[in-house]
Short mmCIF file of C-alpha atoms and ligand atoms in Angstrom, two decimals:
data_model
loop_
_atom_site.label_atom_id
_atom_site.label_comp_id
_atom_site.label_asym_id
_atom_site.label_seq_id
_atom_site.Cartn_x
_atom_site.Cartn_y
_atom_site.Cartn_z
CA UNK A 1 -16.52 47.76 16.70
CA UNK A 2 -12.97 48.90 17.36
CA UNK A 3 -10.64 47.27 19.81
CA UNK A 4 -9.35 49.56 22.51
CA UNK A 5 -7.83 49.82 25.90
CA UNK A 6 -11.04 49.26 27.91
CA UNK A 7 -9.82 45.85 28.99
CA UNK A 8 -9.52 44.74 32.61
CA UNK A 9 -9.38 40.96 32.54
CA UNK A 10 -10.03 38.56 35.44
CA UNK A 11 -7.23 36.77 37.27
CA UNK A 12 -7.94 33.69 39.34
CA UNK A 13 -4.66 34.20 41.24
CA UNK A 14 -5.82 37.56 42.62
CA UNK A 15 -9.32 36.19 43.16
CA UNK A 16 -7.91 33.63 45.57
CA UNK A 17 -6.38 36.33 47.78
CA UNK A 18 -7.91 37.06 51.17
CA UNK A 19 -6.98 39.67 53.75
CA UNK A 20 -8.38 40.21 57.23
CA UNK A 21 -9.36 43.80 56.36
CA UNK A 22 -12.96 44.70 56.98
CA UNK A 23 -14.54 45.47 53.61
CA UNK A 24 -15.24 49.08 52.82
CA UNK A 25 -18.83 50.20 52.31
CA UNK A 26 -19.11 52.31 49.17
CA UNK A 27 -22.17 54.53 49.07
CA UNK A 28 -21.25 56.91 46.27
CA UNK A 29 -19.81 54.64 43.61
CA UNK A 30 -22.92 54.56 41.46
CA UNK A 31 -23.10 57.74 39.38
CA UNK A 32 -24.57 58.56 36.05
CA UNK A 33 -22.47 61.31 34.43
CA UNK A 34 -24.29 64.01 32.46
CA UNK A 35 -22.96 62.72 29.15
CA UNK A 36 -24.37 59.24 29.96
CA UNK A 37 -27.81 60.37 31.23
CA UNK A 38 -30.63 59.08 29.11
CA UNK A 39 -28.53 56.86 26.82
CA UNK A 40 -31.21 54.21 27.10
CA UNK A 41 -34.10 56.50 26.14
CA UNK A 42 -36.12 54.83 23.41
CA UNK A 43 -34.10 51.65 23.74
CA UNK A 44 -35.04 48.24 25.14
CA UNK A 45 -33.16 45.59 27.10
CA UNK A 46 -33.52 41.87 27.57
CA UNK A 47 -31.90 40.00 30.49
CA UNK A 48 -31.48 36.27 30.79
CA UNK A 49 -30.24 34.99 34.17
CA UNK A 50 -28.59 31.69 35.01
CA UNK A 51 -27.57 30.25 38.40
CA UNK A 52 -28.47 31.03 41.98
CA UNK A 53 -30.70 33.59 43.73
CA UNK A 54 -27.74 35.90 44.26
CA UNK A 55 -27.36 36.10 40.50
CA UNK A 56 -31.09 36.63 39.95
CA UNK A 57 -30.99 39.43 42.48
CA UNK A 58 -27.95 40.92 40.68
CA UNK A 59 -30.06 40.95 37.52
CA UNK A 60 -32.64 42.98 39.40
CA UNK A 61 -29.92 45.49 40.21
CA UNK A 62 -28.71 45.52 36.61
CA UNK A 63 -32.31 46.10 35.48
CA UNK A 64 -32.59 48.95 37.96
CA UNK A 65 -29.46 50.59 36.53
CA UNK A 66 -30.62 50.14 32.95
CA UNK A 67 -33.99 51.69 33.74
CA UNK A 68 -32.25 54.62 35.42
CA UNK A 69 -30.45 55.11 32.10
CA UNK A 70 -33.80 55.21 30.28
CA UNK A 71 -34.00 51.64 28.97
CA UNK A 72 -37.29 49.70 29.04
CA UNK A 73 -37.53 46.01 29.64
CA UNK A 74 -38.46 43.70 26.77
CA UNK A 75 -39.35 40.00 26.63
CA UNK A 76 -38.32 39.81 23.03
CA UNK A 77 -34.68 38.84 22.65
CA UNK A 78 -34.80 39.33 18.86
CA UNK A 79 -35.97 42.95 19.06
CA UNK A 80 -34.15 44.13 22.20
CA UNK A 81 -31.40 46.76 21.67
CA UNK A 82 -29.35 45.37 24.53
CA UNK A 83 -29.13 41.67 25.32
CA UNK A 84 -27.52 40.74 28.60
CA UNK A 85 -26.68 37.23 29.75
CA UNK A 86 -26.05 37.15 33.50
CA UNK A 87 -24.17 33.89 33.77
CA UNK A 88 -23.32 31.07 36.17
CA UNK A 89 -20.09 29.09 36.31
CA UNK A 90 -20.96 26.49 38.91
CA UNK A 91 -20.84 23.47 36.56
CA UNK A 92 -19.71 22.83 33.02
CA UNK A 93 -23.29 22.31 31.77
CA UNK A 94 -24.33 25.74 33.12
CA UNK A 95 -21.54 27.25 31.03
CA UNK A 96 -22.39 25.23 27.96
CA UNK A 97 -25.93 26.59 27.98
CA UNK A 98 -24.56 30.13 27.96
CA UNK A 99 -22.00 29.45 25.22
CA UNK A 100 -24.81 27.90 23.13
CA UNK A 101 -26.92 31.03 23.66
CA UNK A 102 -24.05 33.37 22.75
CA UNK A 103 -23.56 31.28 19.62
CA UNK A 104 -27.23 31.82 18.71
CA UNK A 105 -26.85 35.56 19.13
CA UNK A 106 -24.30 35.78 16.31
CA UNK A 107 -27.01 35.99 13.69
CA UNK A 108 -28.93 38.67 15.57
CA UNK A 109 -25.77 40.76 15.83
CA UNK A 110 -25.01 40.28 12.12
CA UNK A 111 -28.50 41.47 11.17
CA UNK A 112 -28.32 44.42 13.53
CA UNK A 113 -24.75 45.51 14.32
CA UNK A 114 -26.05 48.28 16.62
CA UNK A 115 -27.40 45.70 19.04
CA UNK A 116 -25.26 45.41 22.17
CA UNK A 117 -24.54 41.93 23.42
CA UNK A 118 -23.31 41.86 27.00
CA UNK A 119 -22.25 39.19 29.44
CA UNK A 120 -21.96 39.45 33.23
CA UNK A 121 -21.99 37.15 36.23
CA UNK A 122 -19.70 34.36 37.35
CA UNK A 123 -18.46 33.21 33.91
CA UNK A 124 -17.15 36.73 33.42
CA UNK A 125 -14.91 36.20 36.46
CA UNK A 126 -13.18 33.15 34.90
CA UNK A 127 -9.85 33.89 33.31
CA UNK A 128 -9.90 31.15 30.68
CA UNK A 129 -13.53 31.68 29.85
CA UNK A 130 -13.11 35.37 29.07
CA UNK A 131 -10.09 34.65 26.86
CA UNK A 132 -12.12 31.98 25.08
CA UNK A 133 -15.10 34.28 24.53
CA UNK A 134 -12.94 37.13 23.29
CA UNK A 135 -11.28 34.88 20.72
CA UNK A 136 -14.26 32.82 19.58
CA UNK A 137 -17.33 35.04 20.00
CA UNK A 138 -16.71 38.46 18.42
CA UNK A 139 -20.43 39.21 18.73
CA UNK A 140 -19.97 39.95 22.45
CA UNK A 141 -19.49 43.71 22.92
CA UNK A 142 -19.37 44.05 26.68
CA UNK A 143 -18.19 41.81 29.51
CA UNK A 144 -18.39 42.97 33.12
CA UNK A 145 -17.79 41.09 36.37
CA UNK A 146 -19.71 40.57 39.59
CA UNK A 147 -17.72 43.38 41.29
CA UNK A 148 -18.28 45.82 38.40
CA UNK A 149 -22.06 46.11 38.25
CA UNK A 150 -22.07 49.63 39.71
CA UNK A 151 -19.94 50.82 36.76
CA UNK A 152 -22.40 49.63 34.11
CA UNK A 153 -23.38 53.17 32.97
CA UNK A 154 -19.79 54.01 32.03
CA UNK A 155 -19.10 50.61 30.46
CA UNK A 156 -22.26 50.81 28.41
CA UNK A 157 -21.29 54.28 27.27
CA UNK A 158 -18.01 52.90 25.87
CA UNK A 159 -19.72 49.96 24.17
CA UNK A 160 -22.74 51.81 22.85
CA UNK A 161 -21.61 55.33 21.99
CA UNK A 162 -17.85 54.86 21.47
CA UNK A 163 -18.47 51.50 19.82
CA UNK A 164 -15.56 49.98 21.72
CA UNK A 165 -15.34 46.40 22.85
CA UNK A 166 -15.33 46.72 26.64
CA UNK A 167 -14.23 44.27 29.32
CA UNK A 168 -14.10 45.21 32.98
CA UNK A 169 -13.70 42.40 35.46
CA UNK A 170 -12.14 43.09 38.85
CA UNK A 171 -10.82 40.07 40.72
CA UNK A 172 -10.15 41.88 44.00
CA UNK A 173 -11.68 40.66 47.21
CA UNK A 174 -14.47 43.17 46.89
CA UNK A 175 -16.09 46.01 48.75
CA UNK A 176 -19.75 46.38 49.50
CA UNK A 177 -21.50 48.71 47.15
CA UNK A 178 -24.68 50.23 48.60
CA UNK A 179 -27.23 52.58 47.09
CA UNK A 180 -27.64 50.82 43.76
CA UNK A 181 -31.04 51.02 42.10
CA UNK A 182 -33.05 47.80 41.93
CA UNK A 183 -36.00 46.76 39.78
CA UNK A 184 -37.57 43.75 41.47
CA UNK A 185 -39.27 41.12 39.33
CA UNK A 186 -41.79 40.16 41.99
CA UNK A 187 -44.14 42.42 43.98
CA UNK A 188 -44.75 40.22 46.98
CA UNK A 189 -41.51 38.22 47.39
CA UNK A 190 -38.07 39.83 47.61
CA UNK A 191 -34.48 38.84 48.01
CA UNK A 192 -32.29 40.72 50.44
CA UNK A 193 -28.54 40.25 50.37
CA UNK A 194 -27.05 40.09 53.81
CA UNK A 195 -23.57 39.02 52.78
CA UNK A 196 -21.54 38.56 49.63
CA UNK A 197 -18.78 36.18 48.63
CA UNK A 198 -17.46 33.04 50.24
CA UNK A 199 -14.35 32.15 52.25
CA UNK A 200 -15.07 28.45 52.66
CA UNK A 201 -13.11 27.29 49.60
CA UNK A 202 -14.79 23.91 49.19
CA UNK A 203 -12.27 22.13 46.98
CA UNK A 204 -14.67 21.66 44.03
CA UNK A 205 -16.27 25.09 43.99
CA UNK A 206 -15.67 28.17 41.85
CA UNK A 207 -17.79 30.60 43.91
CA UNK A 208 -15.00 31.91 46.22
CA UNK A 209 -13.16 32.97 43.05
CA UNK A 210 -16.12 34.47 41.23
CA UNK A 211 -17.73 36.28 44.15
CA UNK A 212 -14.73 37.27 46.26
CA UNK A 213 -14.21 37.50 49.97
CA UNK A 214 -17.04 36.92 52.41
CA UNK A 215 -18.33 40.31 53.51
CA UNK A 216 -21.38 41.26 55.51
CA UNK A 217 -23.58 44.27 54.85
CA UNK A 218 -24.14 46.59 57.76
CA UNK A 219 -26.97 45.65 60.09
CA UNK A 220 -28.89 48.93 59.59
CA UNK A 221 -28.62 48.77 55.77
CA UNK A 222 -30.26 45.32 55.90
CA UNK A 223 -32.93 46.24 58.42
CA UNK A 224 -33.77 49.46 56.56
CA UNK A 225 -34.23 47.45 53.35
CA UNK A 226 -36.42 44.88 55.12
CA UNK A 227 -38.56 47.59 56.74
CA UNK A 228 -39.12 49.42 53.48
CA UNK A 229 -40.04 46.19 51.71
CA UNK A 230 -42.61 45.57 54.41
CA UNK A 231 -43.96 49.11 54.01
CA UNK A 232 -44.20 48.53 50.24
CA UNK A 233 -46.43 45.51 50.95
CA UNK A 234 -43.98 42.66 50.43
CA UNK A 235 -45.11 39.45 52.11
CA UNK A 236 -41.99 37.35 51.97
CA UNK A 237 -38.29 38.01 52.02
CA UNK A 238 -35.37 35.66 51.62
CA UNK A 239 -32.12 36.66 53.27
CA UNK A 240 -29.30 35.75 50.91
CA UNK A 241 -25.68 34.83 51.43
CA UNK A 242 -23.44 32.05 50.12
CA UNK A 243 -22.99 31.22 53.82
CA UNK A 244 -25.91 33.13 55.16
CA UNK A 245 -25.38 32.06 58.77
CA UNK A 246 -21.79 33.16 59.02
CA UNK A 247 -23.21 36.68 58.76
CA UNK A 248 -21.29 39.20 60.81
CA UNK A 249 -18.14 37.18 61.53
CA UNK A 250 -16.10 39.46 59.25
CA UNK A 251 -17.44 42.59 61.00
CA UNK A 252 -16.05 41.30 64.31
CA UNK A 253 -19.03 42.60 66.25
CA UNK A 254 -20.79 40.76 69.01
CA UNK A 255 -23.71 40.31 66.64
CA UNK A 256 -24.34 37.31 64.44
CA UNK A 257 -26.90 35.70 62.17
CA UNK A 258 -29.22 34.73 65.03
CA UNK A 259 -29.38 38.39 66.14
CA UNK A 260 -30.10 39.62 62.62
CA UNK A 261 -32.70 36.93 62.02
CA UNK A 262 -34.44 37.84 65.26
CA UNK A 263 -34.53 41.54 64.36
CA UNK A 264 -35.82 40.74 60.90
CA UNK A 265 -38.54 38.48 62.38
CA UNK A 266 -39.52 41.26 64.78
CA UNK A 267 -40.33 43.60 61.90
CA UNK A 268 -43.48 41.46 61.63
CA UNK A 269 -43.07 40.61 57.96
CA UNK A 270 -45.35 37.68 57.09
CA UNK A 271 -42.74 35.26 55.81
CA UNK A 272 -38.99 35.07 56.24
CA UNK A 273 -36.64 32.57 54.62
CA UNK A 274 -32.86 32.36 54.33
CA UNK A 275 -30.39 30.77 51.87
CA UNK A 276 -27.90 29.08 52.17
CA UNK A 277 -26.90 28.12 55.73
CA UNK A 278 -23.60 26.29 56.17
CA UNK A 279 -23.96 23.31 58.54
CA UNK A 280 -21.12 24.09 60.92
CA UNK A 281 -22.17 27.72 61.27
CA UNK A 282 -25.68 26.74 62.44
CA UNK A 283 -25.55 27.63 66.14
CA UNK A 284 -28.09 26.87 68.88
CA UNK A 285 -29.16 30.53 69.07
CA UNK A 286 -30.19 30.44 65.41
CA UNK A 287 -32.09 27.21 65.93
CA UNK A 288 -33.92 28.79 68.87
CA UNK A 289 -34.83 31.88 66.83
CA UNK A 290 -36.12 29.66 63.99
CA UNK A 291 -38.21 27.68 66.45
CA UNK A 292 -39.58 30.72 68.29
CA UNK A 293 -40.72 33.08 65.51
CA UNK A 294 -43.67 31.81 63.52
CA UNK A 295 -42.92 34.14 60.61
CA UNK A 296 -39.60 32.35 60.00
CA UNK A 297 -40.74 29.64 57.60
CA UNK A 298 -40.20 26.02 58.72
CA UNK A 299 -38.16 25.10 55.71
CA UNK A 300 -34.40 24.67 55.90
CA UNK A 301 -31.95 24.03 53.12
CA UNK A 302 -28.98 22.23 54.67
CA UNK A 303 -26.37 21.25 52.07
CA UNK A 304 -24.90 17.82 52.72
CA UNK A 305 -22.69 17.36 49.62
CA UNK A 306 -21.63 13.86 50.76
CA UNK A 307 -22.39 11.48 53.62
CA UNK A 308 -18.86 10.07 53.66
CA UNK A 309 -16.21 11.48 55.98
CA UNK A 310 -13.26 11.00 53.67
CA UNK A 311 -15.02 12.70 50.79
CA UNK A 312 -16.25 15.52 53.04
CA UNK A 313 -12.64 16.01 54.11
CA UNK A 314 -11.38 16.05 50.54
CA UNK A 315 -14.18 18.49 49.67
CA UNK A 316 -12.85 20.72 52.47
CA UNK A 317 -16.30 20.79 54.06
CA UNK A 318 -15.80 21.70 57.68
CA UNK A 319 -18.03 19.01 59.28
CA UNK A 320 -18.17 15.23 59.32
CA UNK A 321 -21.19 13.01 58.82
CA UNK A 322 -21.75 12.57 62.57
CA UNK A 323 -21.79 16.36 63.16
CA UNK A 324 -24.17 16.85 60.26
CA UNK A 325 -26.51 14.14 61.60
CA UNK A 326 -26.54 15.62 65.09
CA UNK A 327 -27.33 19.08 63.73
CA UNK A 328 -30.06 17.73 61.50
CA UNK A 329 -31.69 15.84 64.40
CA UNK A 330 -31.54 18.93 66.59
CA UNK A 331 -33.20 21.08 63.92
CA UNK A 332 -35.87 18.47 63.32
CA UNK A 333 -36.67 18.09 67.01
CA UNK A 334 -36.75 21.78 67.79
CA UNK A 335 -38.54 23.30 64.79
CA UNK A 336 -42.17 22.18 64.46
CA UNK A 337 -43.21 20.65 61.18
CA UNK A 338 -40.04 21.71 59.37
CA UNK A 339 -39.22 20.64 55.81
CA UNK A 340 -35.60 19.92 54.86
CA UNK A 341 -33.90 20.14 51.52
CA UNK A 342 -30.26 19.65 50.59
CA UNK A 343 -27.58 19.69 47.88
CA UNK A 344 -25.63 16.54 47.06
CA UNK A 345 -22.72 15.96 44.70
CA UNK A 346 -22.10 12.44 43.36
CA UNK A 347 -18.91 11.34 41.68
CA UNK A 348 -16.43 13.60 43.46
CA UNK A 349 -13.00 12.37 42.21
CA UNK A 350 -12.44 8.75 43.28
CA UNK A 351 -15.64 8.46 45.27
CA UNK A 352 -15.91 4.72 46.04
CA UNK A 353 -19.09 2.63 46.07
CA UNK A 354 -18.85 2.57 49.86
CA UNK A 355 -18.54 6.35 50.01
CA UNK A 356 -21.61 6.73 47.79
CA UNK A 357 -23.44 4.25 50.06
CA UNK A 358 -22.71 6.52 53.03
CA UNK A 359 -24.45 9.33 51.14
CA UNK A 360 -27.47 7.09 50.56
CA UNK A 361 -27.47 6.17 54.27
CA UNK A 362 -27.56 9.83 55.24
CA UNK A 363 -30.45 10.41 52.85
CA UNK A 364 -32.26 7.49 54.53
CA UNK A 365 -31.63 9.08 57.89
CA UNK A 366 -32.66 12.62 56.97
CA UNK A 367 -35.46 11.66 54.55
CA UNK A 368 -35.25 15.05 52.86
CA UNK A 369 -38.34 16.70 51.43
CA UNK A 370 -36.34 17.37 48.30
CA UNK A 371 -32.75 17.68 47.09
CA UNK A 372 -30.71 19.26 44.34
CA UNK A 373 -28.37 16.56 43.12
CA UNK A 374 -25.39 17.03 40.83
CA UNK A 375 -22.64 15.08 39.18
CA UNK A 376 -19.26 16.56 40.14
CA UNK A 377 -18.04 18.98 37.50
CA UNK A 378 -14.37 19.90 37.27
CA UNK A 379 -13.76 23.62 37.68
CA UNK A 380 -10.43 24.92 36.41
CA UNK A 381 -8.37 26.65 39.11
CA UNK A 382 -10.00 24.84 42.05
CA UNK A 383 -7.97 22.34 44.16
CA UNK A 384 -10.17 19.35 43.22
CA UNK A 385 -9.43 19.95 39.53
CA UNK A 386 -5.91 18.68 40.16
CA UNK A 387 -7.04 15.28 41.48
CA UNK A 388 -6.69 12.48 38.96
CA UNK A 389 -10.10 10.81 38.87
CA UNK A 390 -10.55 7.09 38.19
CA UNK A 391 -14.34 6.83 38.28
CA UNK A 392 -16.19 6.29 35.03
CA UNK A 393 -18.82 8.82 33.99
CA UNK A 394 -21.26 5.91 33.55
CA UNK A 395 -20.85 4.96 37.19
CA UNK A 396 -21.49 8.56 38.19
CA UNK A 397 -24.63 8.70 36.08
CA UNK A 398 -25.92 5.50 37.63
CA UNK A 399 -25.30 6.84 41.10
CA UNK A 400 -27.21 10.00 40.26
CA UNK A 401 -30.17 7.91 39.11
CA UNK A 402 -30.13 5.76 42.24
CA UNK A 403 -29.93 8.88 44.41
CA UNK A 404 -32.69 10.67 42.52
CA UNK A 405 -35.02 7.69 42.84
CA UNK A 406 -34.52 7.70 46.60
CA UNK A 407 -35.06 11.49 46.81
CA UNK A 408 -38.31 11.16 44.82
CA UNK A 409 -39.50 8.41 47.17
CA UNK A 410 -39.03 10.59 50.26
CA UNK A 411 -40.41 13.67 48.51
CA UNK A 412 -43.56 11.69 47.79
CA UNK A 413 -43.73 10.35 51.33
CA UNK A 414 -43.63 13.88 52.77
CA UNK A 415 -46.15 15.24 50.33
CA UNK A 416 -48.65 12.45 51.08
CA UNK A 417 -48.93 13.85 54.61
CA UNK A 418 -50.75 16.84 53.12
CA UNK A 419 -53.54 14.78 51.54
CA UNK A 420 -56.93 16.19 52.67
CA UNK A 421 -55.15 18.66 54.97
CA UNK A 422 -55.27 22.45 54.89
CA UNK A 423 -52.13 24.49 54.23
CA UNK A 424 -51.44 28.22 53.83
CA UNK A 425 -50.31 29.41 50.44
CA UNK A 426 -48.71 32.70 49.36
CA UNK A 427 -50.17 33.19 45.90
CA UNK A 428 -47.67 33.76 43.06
CA UNK A 429 -50.38 34.14 40.43
CA UNK A 430 -52.18 32.08 37.83
CA UNK A 431 -50.29 28.96 36.78
CA UNK A 432 -48.37 29.05 33.51
CA UNK A 433 -50.33 26.13 32.08
CA UNK A 434 -53.90 27.02 33.10
CA UNK A 435 -55.22 30.53 33.88
CA UNK A 436 -57.94 29.15 36.19
CA UNK A 437 -55.37 27.42 38.31
CA UNK A 438 -53.21 29.37 40.72
CA UNK A 439 -49.81 28.51 42.07
CA UNK A 440 -47.96 29.40 45.23
CA UNK A 441 -45.88 28.00 48.06
CA UNK A 442 -46.79 26.92 51.55
CA UNK A 443 -44.61 27.63 54.63
CA UNK A 444 -42.64 24.41 54.07
CA UNK A 445 -41.82 25.59 50.56
CA UNK A 446 -44.10 23.08 48.77
CA UNK A 447 -45.44 24.12 45.41
CA UNK A 448 -49.25 24.16 45.54
CA UNK A 449 -51.46 24.39 42.43
CA UNK A 450 -55.06 25.17 43.28
CA UNK A 451 -58.37 26.46 42.01
CA UNK A 452 -60.37 29.31 43.53
CA UNK A 453 -62.17 32.63 42.99
CA UNK A 454 -61.22 36.26 43.56
CA UNK A 455 -57.64 35.37 44.20
CA UNK A 456 -54.87 37.92 43.82
CA UNK A 457 -51.13 37.59 43.56
CA UNK A 458 -49.66 38.20 47.02
CA UNK A 459 -52.68 36.90 48.99
CA UNK A 460 -51.98 34.38 51.73
CA UNK A 461 -54.88 31.94 51.69
CA UNK A 462 -55.91 28.54 53.03
CA UNK A 463 -55.96 25.67 50.55
CA UNK A 464 -57.32 22.18 51.04
CA UNK A 465 -55.07 19.58 49.39
CA UNK A 466 -57.00 17.21 47.14
CA UNK A 467 -54.13 15.42 45.52
CA UNK A 468 -50.56 15.01 46.79
CA UNK A 469 -47.93 14.30 44.15
CA UNK A 470 -44.18 13.74 44.55
CA UNK A 471 -43.07 17.28 43.76
CA UNK A 472 -46.24 19.35 44.05
CA UNK A 473 -49.66 19.47 45.68
CA UNK A 474 -53.06 20.11 44.08
CA UNK A 475 -55.87 21.70 46.01
CA UNK A 476 -58.87 24.03 46.28
CA UNK A 477 -58.91 27.40 47.98
CA UNK A 478 -61.11 27.42 51.08
CA UNK A 479 -63.61 30.23 50.58
CA UNK A 480 -64.56 32.16 53.72
N1 LIG B 501 -23.09 28.36 49.04
C1 LIG B 501 -24.02 27.33 48.86
C2 LIG B 501 -24.31 27.05 47.41
C3 LIG B 501 -23.24 26.80 46.49
S1 LIG B 501 -23.58 26.39 44.82
C4 LIG B 501 -23.55 26.12 49.64
O1 LIG B 501 -22.42 26.02 50.04
O2 LIG B 501 -24.38 25.26 49.84
C5 LIG B 501 -24.89 25.25 44.90
C6 LIG B 501 -24.53 23.80 44.85
O3 LIG B 501 -23.86 23.47 43.65
C7 LIG B 501 -23.57 23.35 45.92
O4 LIG B 501 -24.21 23.16 47.17
C8 LIG B 501 -23.05 22.06 45.35
O5 LIG B 501 -23.87 20.97 45.68
C9 LIG B 501 -23.14 22.30 43.85
N2 LIG B 501 -21.79 22.48 43.25
C10 LIG B 501 -20.90 23.43 43.48
N3 LIG B 501 -19.75 23.23 42.77
C11 LIG B 501 -19.97 22.09 42.06
C12 LIG B 501 -19.17 21.34 41.14
N4 LIG B 501 -17.95 21.73 40.82
N5 LIG B 501 -19.71 20.24 40.57
C13 LIG B 501 -20.95 19.85 40.91
N6 LIG B 501 -21.74 20.50 41.78
C14 LIG B 501 -21.28 21.61 42.36
FE1 LIG B 502 -19.01 26.92 47.21
FE2 LIG B 502 -18.50 25.79 49.51
FE3 LIG B 502 -18.66 28.44 49.34
FE4 LIG B 502 -20.86 26.95 49.08
S1 LIG B 502 -19.59 27.10 50.91
S2 LIG B 502 -20.25 28.66 47.80
S3 LIG B 502 -20.11 25.14 48.03
S4 LIG B 502 -17.11 27.18 48.41
FE1 LIG B 503 -23.56 30.21 39.74
FE2 LIG B 503 -22.16 32.25 40.55
FE3 LIG B 503 -24.41 31.62 41.79
S1 LIG B 503 -21.35 30.31 39.88
S2 LIG B 503 -24.50 29.40 41.51
S3 LIG B 503 -24.23 32.30 39.69
S4 LIG B 503 -22.57 32.45 42.72
#
């Protein structure tokens, strides 16, 4: 493969930039030129996705584009003509997994030089990472960023037909690109982006740099998508945004997340979820809408990060522990039978034992149904990366274990409430381990494995719980 001028590299300095401009909506950016049409005919693609729902949904868009070009999906990484890794940069270990995988692909590329190896997603937005990959992993043919997905046909043309190494990563704040094709992985559950990017700049987090400025899609674009999903028979949608409940602030309309959520609920779709709300953007109107509409699932993910005020301040989270606790109590009192999950980081630079204790105290107060817990990971270019940290990794690992034990205890406590009770499950399909066992989720987001007859993916059925475990429930379908 020749080196060429198709190089637009990321810059974290430009990625940090924010203006007050309202983002442009681009409806005509995605085009397949005549010379590019059908370049995927007879070829296969394989996509592996890392990271959050936004990234998984991006992979569905990338798949849609590839299929428009004629490619067919393959589950066989060895045989696929195009291998794409859609990556995540949230923590060092997420990146290490990807680098390991790219390393493994070297042999495949050597055996078949016509194979295209591509990388997209948040790692592609990191300046140092792209330089590292270009110098150490020559097997990678194509790198494109989170703002460049629409241009994939052209980029692929360069890489595949011109045999040129191609890198296109914009770091600009970002527009909103509509009218991209999408090939959804699931036929009864769908993700719907309502906003992109993040302006919160938590001091530890890379997302504001990799995803750009916070920008909301237009109300009608979202509602049209929701209505057509309903018409296609989808049973559940999850509204997505890095700060899903600050929806609309950038549009400066008198219309916010609570209004959108209400309109989405009024479409009558069976199940509605949203990810991820930011605590200080959770207003009373949104709580009321959640409480009022039975098709908004009683399951709220409310990231805590830390229960200590000094750490929350250093994290640049815009709430203190008292405000978080008041919000939590309000949600719990107003929304019937609601499950709560959270995200917690242990070992933020110089987190003291007392600070960690405050986190444990908050967990004791909220008694979460489940939590995603992480050891702080230094991200180059973020403000926290500059703090000199005096806490031993061993201490951090111990804290994580203590925290996880507590989380498991409360998870089990909540699940025991379901013993011998009936719960409604949206069926995902037969379980991976046993074809006679089905799996699905109840309104509170609990994983339920159950037995039954004549059950189809996408059914919503009643299941009696026969055994409650810490992180899942076993049961039997109730036959009418
Ligand atoms: N926008 C969402 C999700 C962000 S990423 C939110 O604000 O909640 C998901 C989780 O990863 C975060 O909630 C945080 O707990 C964790 N995370 C982010 N950056 C991290 C870092 N540098 N080290 C460890 N965990 C991190
Ligand atoms: Fe990251 Fe904070 Fe934005 Fe969430 S709100 S994506 S943690 S910067
Ligand atoms: Fe990872 Fe990017 Fe999502 S860093 S968590 S894939 S926004």
